[in-house]
Amino acid sequence: MSIAALVTAPSSFAQPPDSERCAPRFGQVIDITAGDIDCITASDYAVQYDLNGDKYQVIGPFTCYSGNAMTAPLLFQCVADTEDRAEFAVYPG
């Protein structure tokens, strides 16, 4: 990729296929990627993730883990240890 392509690349992030994009809340945008969870509930779990804490954090039924430079702008994602395996990804809002 050329330098010009990097400079002119769009700053938004692509929404994964078959996901639900939630309205920004608490400075975060959430994409629900699997399972039976609504935007408000996902956001309530997401705000409990400590961006300065451990990479893997257990929050309720979810194990959440941070992204890295290769997954940017993804901040972290959460996967539930439940039958429906709800999942959501969190991006800066």
Coordinates of C-alpha atoms in Angstrom, one line a residue:
M1 CA 0.0 0.0 0.0
S2 CA 1.4 3.4 -0.9
I3 CA 1.8 6.3 1.5
A4 CA -0.9 8.2 -0.4
A5 CA -3.3 5.3 0.1
L6 CA -2.6 5.4 3.9
V7 CA -3.1 9.1 4.1
T8 CA -6.3 9.1 2.1
A9 CA -7.7 5.9 3.7
P10 CA -11.1 6.4 5.3
S11 CA -11.0 6.9 9.1
S12 CA -14.2 4.9 9.8
F13 CA -14.2 1.2 10.4
A14 CA -15.9 -1.5 8.5
Q15 CA -18.9 -3.2 10.1
P16 CA -18.6 -7.0 10.1
P17 CA -21.2 -8.7 8.0
D18 CA -24.3 -9.9 9.8
S19 CA -23.7 -7.6 12.8
E20 CA -25.8 -5.0 14.4
R21 CA -24.2 -1.5 14.9
C22 CA -25.4 0.2 18.1
A23 CA -25.7 3.9 18.5
P24 CA -22.7 5.5 20.3
R25 CA -23.0 5.4 24.1
F26 CA -20.4 6.3 26.7
G27 CA -17.9 7.1 24.0
Q28 CA -18.1 3.6 22.5
V29 CA -19.6 2.1 19.4
I30 CA -20.6 -1.6 19.7
D31 CA -21.2 -4.1 17.0
I32 CA -23.2 -7.1 18.1
T33 CA -21.8 -10.0 16.1
A34 CA -23.5 -13.1 17.5
G35 CA -26.1 -14.2 20.0
D36 CA -29.1 -12.8 21.8
I37 CA -28.0 -9.5 23.4
D38 CA -29.3 -5.9 22.9
C39 CA -27.3 -2.7 22.5
I40 CA -28.0 -1.4 26.0
T41 CA -27.0 -4.6 27.7
A42 CA -23.8 -4.9 25.7
S43 CA -23.0 -1.3 26.5
D44 CA -23.6 -1.9 30.2
Y45 CA -21.0 -4.7 30.1
A46 CA -18.6 -2.8 27.9
V47 CA -18.3 0.2 30.2
Q48 CA -17.0 -2.2 32.9
Y49 CA -13.9 -3.2 30.8
D50 CA -10.8 -1.4 32.1
L51 CA -8.7 -0.4 29.0
N52 CA -5.7 -0.1 31.3
G53 CA -6.2 -3.4 33.0
D54 CA -5.5 -7.0 32.1
K55 CA -5.9 -8.0 28.5
Y56 CA -8.4 -10.7 29.4
Q57 CA -11.2 -9.6 31.9
V58 CA -14.2 -11.6 33.0
I59 CA -17.3 -9.3 33.2
G60 CA -20.5 -11.2 34.1
P61 CA -20.9 -14.0 31.6
F62 CA -18.4 -12.4 29.2
T63 CA -14.7 -12.9 28.7
C64 CA -13.5 -9.7 27.1
Y65 CA -10.1 -9.1 25.6
S66 CA -8.3 -6.2 24.0
G67 CA -7.3 -5.7 20.4
N68 CA -3.8 -4.8 19.2
A69 CA -2.3 -2.8 16.4
M70 CA -3.4 -5.3 13.8
T71 CA -7.1 -5.1 14.9
A72 CA -7.2 -1.3 15.4
P73 CA -9.5 0.5 15.7
L74 CA -11.1 -2.4 17.7
L75 CA -10.7 -1.6 21.4
F76 CA -11.8 -5.0 22.7
Q77 CA -14.3 -7.7 22.1
C78 CA -16.4 -9.8 24.5
V79 CA -17.7 -13.4 24.2
A80 CA -20.3 -14.9 26.5
D81 CA -19.8 -18.3 28.1
T82 CA -23.5 -19.1 27.6
E83 CA -25.5 -21.4 25.4
D84 CA -26.1 -18.7 22.8
R85 CA -22.5 -17.5 22.8
A86 CA -23.3 -13.8 22.5
E87 CA -20.5 -11.7 21.1
F88 CA -19.8 -8.0 20.6
A89 CA -17.0 -5.8 19.5
V90 CA -16.2 -2.4 20.9
Y91 CA -14.8 0.6 19.0
P92 CA -14.0 4.2 19.9
G93 CA -17.1 6.4 19.6

